[in-house]
Amino acid sequence: MIRIILILLFVILFLMIGIPVLGIEWLIGKVSKKTMDYSSLRLVQWAFRTVLKISGVELTVIGEENVPDEPVLFIGNHRSYFDIVITYARCKRLTGYIAKKEMLSIPLLSTWMKRLYCLFLDRSNPKEGLKTILQAIDYVKQGISICIFPEGTRNTGEELSMLPFHAGSFKIAEKTGCAIVPMSLNNTADIFEGHFPFVKKTHVILEYGTPIYPKELDKETRKHIGEYCSNIIQETINKNQALV
């Protein structure tokens, strides 16, 4: 219980201190938007790494050299809130995450998210969902990576199970030509969700797969690109479970 209390206290403290920091970042942005963007990114990454340290997460990363130095579409399996904390802490470039619209109701946190190019998806409204995807496409064209969990929600099933991938997620890569970088996560639900409300010291595996460029795939594979990417992640998490 002590870990979850320390995490909550740290997050509250960060958000409170972040009020004047957001103002300072805004002033920096008046001089250099790029400086503001990367300053905000590194601040939040520091906070996420601190959360992981408090949580006792032991992280093994495989294949990070596979991530090209260009805007990409990150995709991954999704079993824990910690999936975002773990993967965002390692982003070298500006990266916006696609989150559920309910996150907009959280004061200060949503402000930081919008500052960091996160987008909020209304899963119940296809028209608004399309607008979100179009905005994500525009961000990639501006040089900003996007991360999405194509299962659409956290999978609460068996450890190695996965929900079907939503095809719309891949339009971001198909329309921009950017690489799709698969992220395979093992054991993240065991940090918190597996024994709510306790946070447990856990060994997690994160593997970055070989970049997938949609235009280099044959027509039939492109037609079923969601299933193709899902199979790659499924094979990887099956393989890496032996390392946990």
mmCIF file of C-alpha atoms in Angstrom:
data_model
loop_
_atom_site.group_PDB
_atom_site.id
_atom_site.type_symbol
_atom_site.label_atom_id
_atom_site.label_comp_id
_atom_site.label_asym_id
_atom_site.label_seq_id
_atom_site.Cartn_x
_atom_site.Cartn_y
_atom_site.Cartn_z
ATOM 1 C CA MET A 1 0.000 0.000 0.000
ATOM 2 C CA ILE A 2 2.922 2.357 0.698
ATOM 3 C CA ARG A 3 3.891 2.433 -2.997
ATOM 4 C CA ILE A 4 0.464 3.548 -4.229
ATOM 5 C CA ILE A 5 0.319 6.249 -1.528
ATOM 6 C CA LEU A 6 3.772 7.568 -2.507
ATOM 7 C CA ILE A 7 2.818 7.552 -6.194
ATOM 8 C CA LEU A 8 -0.398 9.489 -5.539
ATOM 9 C CA LEU A 9 1.441 12.028 -3.365
ATOM 10 C CA PHE A 10 4.132 12.498 -6.010
ATOM 11 C CA VAL A 11 1.600 12.944 -8.836
ATOM 12 C CA ILE A 12 -0.428 15.482 -6.831
ATOM 13 C CA LEU A 13 2.754 17.381 -5.923
ATOM 14 C CA PHE A 14 3.949 17.369 -9.537
ATOM 15 C CA LEU A 15 0.616 18.680 -10.820
ATOM 16 C CA MET A 16 0.515 21.420 -8.168
ATOM 17 C CA ILE A 17 4.066 22.551 -8.828
ATOM 18 C CA GLY A 18 3.274 22.189 -12.510
ATOM 19 C CA ILE A 19 0.812 25.109 -12.391
ATOM 20 C CA PRO A 20 3.514 27.821 -12.404
ATOM 21 C CA VAL A 21 5.747 25.584 -14.545
ATOM 22 C CA LEU A 22 3.081 25.536 -17.251
ATOM 23 C CA GLY A 23 3.176 29.330 -17.202
ATOM 24 C CA ILE A 24 6.960 29.356 -17.542
ATOM 25 C CA GLU A 25 6.734 26.846 -20.385
ATOM 26 C CA TRP A 26 4.196 29.099 -22.118
ATOM 27 C CA LEU A 27 6.626 32.026 -21.894
ATOM 28 C CA ILE A 28 9.435 29.846 -23.307
ATOM 29 C CA GLY A 29 7.102 28.933 -26.163
ATOM 30 C CA LYS A 30 6.768 32.610 -27.082
ATOM 31 C CA VAL A 31 10.500 32.599 -27.839
ATOM 32 C CA SER A 32 10.917 29.045 -29.174
ATOM 33 C CA LYS A 33 8.087 26.556 -29.555
ATOM 34 C CA LYS A 34 10.539 23.697 -30.126
ATOM 35 C CA THR A 35 12.358 24.483 -26.872
ATOM 36 C CA MET A 36 9.040 24.554 -25.005
ATOM 37 C CA ASP A 37 7.940 21.265 -26.568
ATOM 38 C CA TYR A 38 11.097 19.393 -25.610
ATOM 39 C CA SER A 39 11.287 21.016 -22.178
ATOM 40 C CA SER A 40 7.730 19.821 -21.453
ATOM 41 C CA LEU A 41 8.537 16.369 -22.828
ATOM 42 C CA ARG A 42 11.621 15.922 -20.626
ATOM 43 C CA LEU A 43 9.816 17.191 -17.511
ATOM 44 C CA VAL A 44 6.989 14.698 -17.910
ATOM 45 C CA GLN A 45 9.435 11.906 -18.738
ATOM 46 C CA TRP A 46 11.337 12.675 -15.523
ATOM 47 C CA ALA A 47 8.045 12.449 -13.598
ATOM 48 C CA PHE A 48 7.163 9.129 -15.249
ATOM 49 C CA ARG A 49 10.609 7.676 -14.503
ATOM 50 C CA THR A 50 10.169 8.729 -10.880
ATOM 51 C CA VAL A 51 6.788 6.965 -10.759
ATOM 52 C CA LEU A 52 8.403 3.807 -12.147
ATOM 53 C CA LYS A 53 11.183 4.003 -9.565
ATOM 54 C CA ILE A 54 8.692 4.394 -6.718
ATOM 55 C CA SER A 55 6.690 1.487 -8.152
ATOM 56 C CA GLY A 56 9.719 -0.795 -8.145
ATOM 57 C CA VAL A 57 9.426 -1.566 -11.857
ATOM 58 C CA GLU A 58 12.422 -3.434 -13.262
ATOM 59 C CA LEU A 59 12.348 -2.793 -17.000
ATOM 60 C CA THR A 60 14.089 -4.837 -19.680
ATOM 61 C CA VAL A 61 14.074 -3.120 -23.084
ATOM 62 C CA ILE A 62 14.772 -5.021 -26.298
ATOM 63 C CA GLY A 63 15.206 -3.613 -29.798
ATOM 64 C CA GLU A 64 15.164 0.093 -28.988
ATOM 65 C CA GLU A 65 17.654 0.579 -31.821
ATOM 66 C CA ASN A 66 14.810 -0.388 -34.182
ATOM 67 C CA VAL A 67 13.071 2.957 -33.622
ATOM 68 C CA PRO A 68 14.022 5.237 -36.550
ATOM 69 C CA ASP A 69 14.867 8.888 -35.982
ATOM 70 C CA GLU A 70 11.733 10.105 -37.748
ATOM 71 C CA PRO A 71 8.041 10.484 -36.884
ATOM 72 C CA VAL A 72 6.446 7.046 -36.520
ATOM 73 C CA LEU A 73 3.239 5.382 -35.437
ATOM 74 C CA PHE A 74 3.849 3.403 -32.257
ATOM 75 C CA ILE A 75 1.357 0.604 -31.615
ATOM 76 C CA GLY A 76 1.223 -1.790 -28.682
ATOM 77 C CA ASN A 77 -0.788 -4.253 -26.670
ATOM 78 C CA HIS A 78 -2.523 -2.647 -23.717
ATOM 79 C CA ARG A 79 -3.084 -4.219 -20.304
ATOM 80 C CA SER A 80 -2.195 -1.495 -17.804
ATOM 81 C CA TYR A 81 -2.202 2.243 -17.158
ATOM 82 C CA PHE A 82 1.527 1.748 -16.677
ATOM 83 C CA ASP A 83 1.860 0.962 -20.408
ATOM 84 C CA ILE A 84 1.703 4.707 -21.048
ATOM 85 C CA VAL A 85 4.114 5.572 -18.249
ATOM 86 C CA ILE A 86 6.673 2.968 -19.388
ATOM 87 C CA THR A 87 6.603 3.713 -23.111
ATOM 88 C CA TYR A 88 6.334 7.496 -22.896
ATOM 89 C CA ALA A 89 9.332 7.687 -20.584
ATOM 90 C CA ARG A 90 11.454 6.306 -23.438
ATOM 91 C CA CYS A 91 10.305 8.530 -26.326
ATOM 92 C CA LYS A 92 13.283 10.350 -27.827
ATOM 93 C CA ARG A 93 11.140 12.523 -30.113
ATOM 94 C CA LEU A 94 7.940 14.474 -29.542
ATOM 95 C CA THR A 95 5.152 11.905 -29.305
ATOM 96 C CA GLY A 96 1.434 12.403 -28.843
ATOM 97 C CA TYR A 97 -0.651 9.600 -27.368
ATOM 98 C CA ILE A 98 -4.245 8.948 -28.342
ATOM 99 C CA ALA A 99 -6.276 8.691 -25.133
ATOM 100 C CA LYS A 100 -9.952 8.255 -24.318
ATOM 101 C CA LYS A 101 -11.927 11.493 -24.139
ATOM 102 C CA GLU A 102 -12.705 10.939 -20.448
ATOM 103 C CA MET A 103 -9.126 12.032 -19.675
ATOM 104 C CA LEU A 104 -10.158 15.578 -20.594
ATOM 105 C CA SER A 105 -12.090 15.812 -17.323
ATOM 106 C CA ILE A 106 -8.931 15.491 -15.183
ATOM 107 C CA PRO A 107 -7.691 19.009 -14.304
ATOM 108 C CA LEU A 108 -4.033 19.869 -14.973
ATOM 109 C CA LEU A 109 -3.251 16.373 -16.244
ATOM 110 C CA SER A 110 -5.296 17.054 -19.386
ATOM 111 C CA THR A 111 -3.494 20.410 -19.746
ATOM 112 C CA TRP A 112 -0.109 18.671 -19.765
ATOM 113 C CA MET A 113 -1.439 16.062 -22.188
ATOM 114 C CA LYS A 114 -2.652 18.679 -24.656
ATOM 115 C CA ARG A 115 0.669 20.497 -24.318
ATOM 116 C CA LEU A 116 2.366 17.248 -25.342
ATOM 117 C CA TYR A 117 0.220 16.710 -28.456
ATOM 118 C CA CYS A 118 -2.019 14.036 -26.950
ATOM 119 C CA LEU A 119 -5.373 13.565 -28.647
ATOM 120 C CA PHE A 120 -8.648 12.529 -27.070
ATOM 121 C CA LEU A 121 -10.758 9.922 -28.841
ATOM 122 C CA ASP A 122 -14.534 9.771 -28.516
ATOM 123 C CA ARG A 123 -15.104 6.065 -29.152
ATOM 124 C CA SER A 124 -18.891 6.520 -29.211
ATOM 125 C CA ASN A 125 -18.852 9.132 -31.981
ATOM 126 C CA PRO A 126 -17.403 7.959 -35.347
ATOM 127 C CA LYS A 127 -17.402 11.491 -36.774
ATOM 128 C CA GLU A 128 -15.356 12.851 -33.877
ATOM 129 C CA GLY A 129 -13.150 9.765 -34.026
ATOM 130 C CA LEU A 130 -12.342 10.540 -37.651
ATOM 131 C CA LYS A 131 -11.399 14.101 -36.696
ATOM 132 C CA THR A 132 -8.970 12.713 -34.125
ATOM 133 C CA ILE A 133 -7.327 10.433 -36.689
ATOM 134 C CA LEU A 134 -7.064 13.322 -39.169
ATOM 135 C CA GLN A 135 -5.410 15.472 -36.498
ATOM 136 C CA ALA A 136 -2.978 12.631 -35.742
ATOM 137 C CA ILE A 137 -2.133 12.429 -39.460
ATOM 138 C CA ASP A 138 -1.430 16.158 -39.451
ATOM 139 C CA TYR A 139 0.833 15.815 -36.397
ATOM 140 C CA VAL A 140 2.894 13.107 -38.115
ATOM 141 C CA LYS A 141 3.287 15.383 -41.141
ATOM 142 C CA GLN A 142 4.592 18.042 -38.720
ATOM 143 C CA GLY A 143 7.245 15.607 -37.445
ATOM 144 C CA ILE A 144 5.459 14.409 -34.289
ATOM 145 C CA SER A 145 5.167 10.686 -33.592
ATOM 146 C CA ILE A 146 1.857 9.206 -32.500
ATOM 147 C CA CYS A 147 1.255 6.301 -30.134
ATOM 148 C CA ILE A 148 -1.986 4.354 -30.093
ATOM 149 C CA PHE A 149 -3.110 1.112 -28.506
ATOM 150 C CA PRO A 150 -5.218 -0.406 -31.319
ATOM 151 C CA GLU A 151 -7.149 -2.751 -29.014
ATOM 152 C CA GLY A 152 -9.110 0.382 -28.128
ATOM 153 C CA THR A 153 -9.198 -0.293 -24.382
ATOM 154 C CA ARG A 154 -7.242 -2.101 -21.695
ATOM 155 C CA ASN A 155 -7.404 -5.854 -22.114
ATOM 156 C CA THR A 156 -8.378 -7.446 -18.796
ATOM 157 C CA GLY A 157 -8.203 -11.021 -20.060
ATOM 158 C CA GLU A 158 -5.450 -13.600 -19.672
ATOM 159 C CA GLU A 159 -1.850 -12.361 -19.598
ATOM 160 C CA LEU A 160 -0.956 -13.389 -23.150
ATOM 161 C CA SER A 161 -4.341 -12.627 -24.708
ATOM 162 C CA MET A 162 -5.025 -9.704 -27.034
ATOM 163 C CA LEU A 163 -8.173 -7.984 -28.256
ATOM 164 C CA PRO A 164 -8.680 -7.450 -32.016
ATOM 165 C CA PHE A 165 -6.947 -4.366 -33.417
ATOM 166 C CA HIS A 166 -9.126 -1.568 -34.789
ATOM 167 C CA ALA A 167 -8.273 -0.969 -38.451
ATOM 168 C CA GLY A 168 -8.778 2.803 -38.195
ATOM 169 C CA SER A 169 -5.685 3.112 -36.030
ATOM 170 C CA PHE A 170 -3.478 2.272 -39.003
ATOM 171 C CA LYS A 171 -4.836 5.028 -41.260
ATOM 172 C CA ILE A 172 -2.275 7.323 -39.614
ATOM 173 C CA ALA A 173 0.570 5.334 -41.185
ATOM 174 C CA GLU A 174 -1.238 4.538 -44.421
ATOM 175 C CA LYS A 175 -1.982 8.210 -45.143
ATOM 176 C CA THR A 176 1.428 9.584 -44.146
ATOM 177 C CA GLY A 177 3.732 6.739 -45.200
ATOM 178 C CA CYS A 178 5.378 6.747 -41.775
ATOM 179 C CA ALA A 179 6.754 3.586 -40.199
ATOM 180 C CA ILE A 180 4.683 1.518 -37.781
ATOM 181 C CA VAL A 181 6.769 0.491 -34.774
ATOM 182 C CA PRO A 182 5.264 -2.427 -32.798
ATOM 183 C CA MET A 183 5.720 -2.293 -29.023
ATOM 184 C CA SER A 184 5.244 -5.568 -27.163
ATOM 185 C CA LEU A 185 4.669 -5.340 -23.403
ATOM 186 C CA ASN A 186 4.842 -8.245 -20.963
ATOM 187 C CA ASN A 187 3.722 -8.305 -17.333
ATOM 188 C CA THR A 188 2.544 -4.691 -16.971
ATOM 189 C CA ALA A 189 -0.811 -5.676 -15.442
ATOM 190 C CA ASP A 190 1.108 -7.287 -12.598
ATOM 191 C CA ILE A 191 2.312 -3.857 -11.462
ATOM 192 C CA PHE A 192 -1.131 -2.676 -10.385
ATOM 193 C CA GLU A 193 -4.260 -3.995 -12.093
ATOM 194 C CA GLY A 194 -3.554 -7.621 -11.197
ATOM 195 C CA HIS A 195 -3.857 -6.895 -7.469
ATOM 196 C CA PHE A 196 -5.666 -3.544 -7.152
ATOM 197 C CA PRO A 197 -5.206 -1.352 -5.079
ATOM 198 C CA PHE A 198 -1.609 -2.450 -4.411
ATOM 199 C CA VAL A 199 1.439 -1.606 -6.529
ATOM 200 C CA LYS A 200 3.873 -4.493 -6.690
ATOM 201 C CA LYS A 201 7.568 -4.631 -7.601
ATOM 202 C CA THR A 202 7.480 -6.173 -11.076
ATOM 203 C CA HIS A 203 9.772 -7.174 -13.928
ATOM 204 C CA VAL A 204 8.434 -5.850 -17.232
ATOM 205 C CA ILE A 205 9.605 -6.568 -20.783
ATOM 206 C CA LEU A 206 9.275 -3.951 -23.518
ATOM 207 C CA GLU A 207 10.340 -4.904 -27.033
ATOM 208 C CA TYR A 208 10.371 -2.616 -30.053
ATOM 209 C CA GLY A 209 9.870 -4.503 -33.303
ATOM 210 C CA THR A 210 11.287 -3.859 -36.760
ATOM 211 C CA PRO A 211 9.637 -0.813 -38.405
ATOM 212 C CA ILE A 212 6.827 -1.678 -40.813
ATOM 213 C CA TYR A 213 6.325 0.607 -43.807
ATOM 214 C CA PRO A 214 2.809 0.001 -45.222
ATOM 215 C CA LYS A 215 3.856 0.858 -48.781
ATOM 216 C CA GLU A 216 6.432 -1.950 -48.711
ATOM 217 C CA LEU A 217 3.810 -4.588 -47.901
ATOM 218 C CA ASP A 218 1.973 -6.556 -50.540
ATOM 219 C CA LYS A 219 -1.613 -5.598 -51.327
ATOM 220 C CA GLU A 220 -3.206 -8.456 -49.364
ATOM 221 C CA THR A 221 -1.144 -7.755 -46.239
ATOM 222 C CA ARG A 222 -1.965 -4.035 -46.418
ATOM 223 C CA LYS A 223 -5.632 -4.964 -46.595
ATOM 224 C CA HIS A 224 -5.310 -6.793 -43.255
ATOM 225 C CA ILE A 225 -2.572 -4.665 -41.704
ATOM 226 C CA GLY A 226 -4.207 -4.641 -38.266
ATOM 227 C CA GLU A 227 -4.200 -8.413 -38.091
ATOM 228 C CA TYR A 228 -0.644 -8.512 -39.482
ATOM 229 C CA CYS A 229 0.659 -6.169 -36.755
ATOM 230 C CA SER A 230 -1.376 -7.913 -34.056
ATOM 231 C CA ASN A 231 0.205 -11.247 -34.994
ATOM 232 C CA ILE A 232 3.706 -9.754 -34.705
ATOM 233 C CA ILE A 233 3.002 -8.443 -31.203
ATOM 234 C CA GLN A 234 1.298 -11.691 -30.178
ATOM 235 C CA GLU A 235 4.312 -13.742 -31.256
ATOM 236 C CA THR A 236 6.653 -11.376 -29.406
ATOM 237 C CA ILE A 237 4.804 -11.387 -26.091
ATOM 238 C CA ASN A 238 4.548 -15.191 -26.286
ATOM 239 C CA LYS A 239 8.327 -15.360 -26.803
ATOM 240 C CA ASN A 240 9.190 -12.835 -24.086
ATOM 241 C CA GLN A 241 6.997 -14.356 -21.386
ATOM 242 C CA ALA A 242 9.869 -16.751 -20.668
ATOM 243 C CA LEU A 243 12.019 -13.720 -19.696
ATOM 244 C CA VAL A 244 9.654 -12.375 -17.040
#
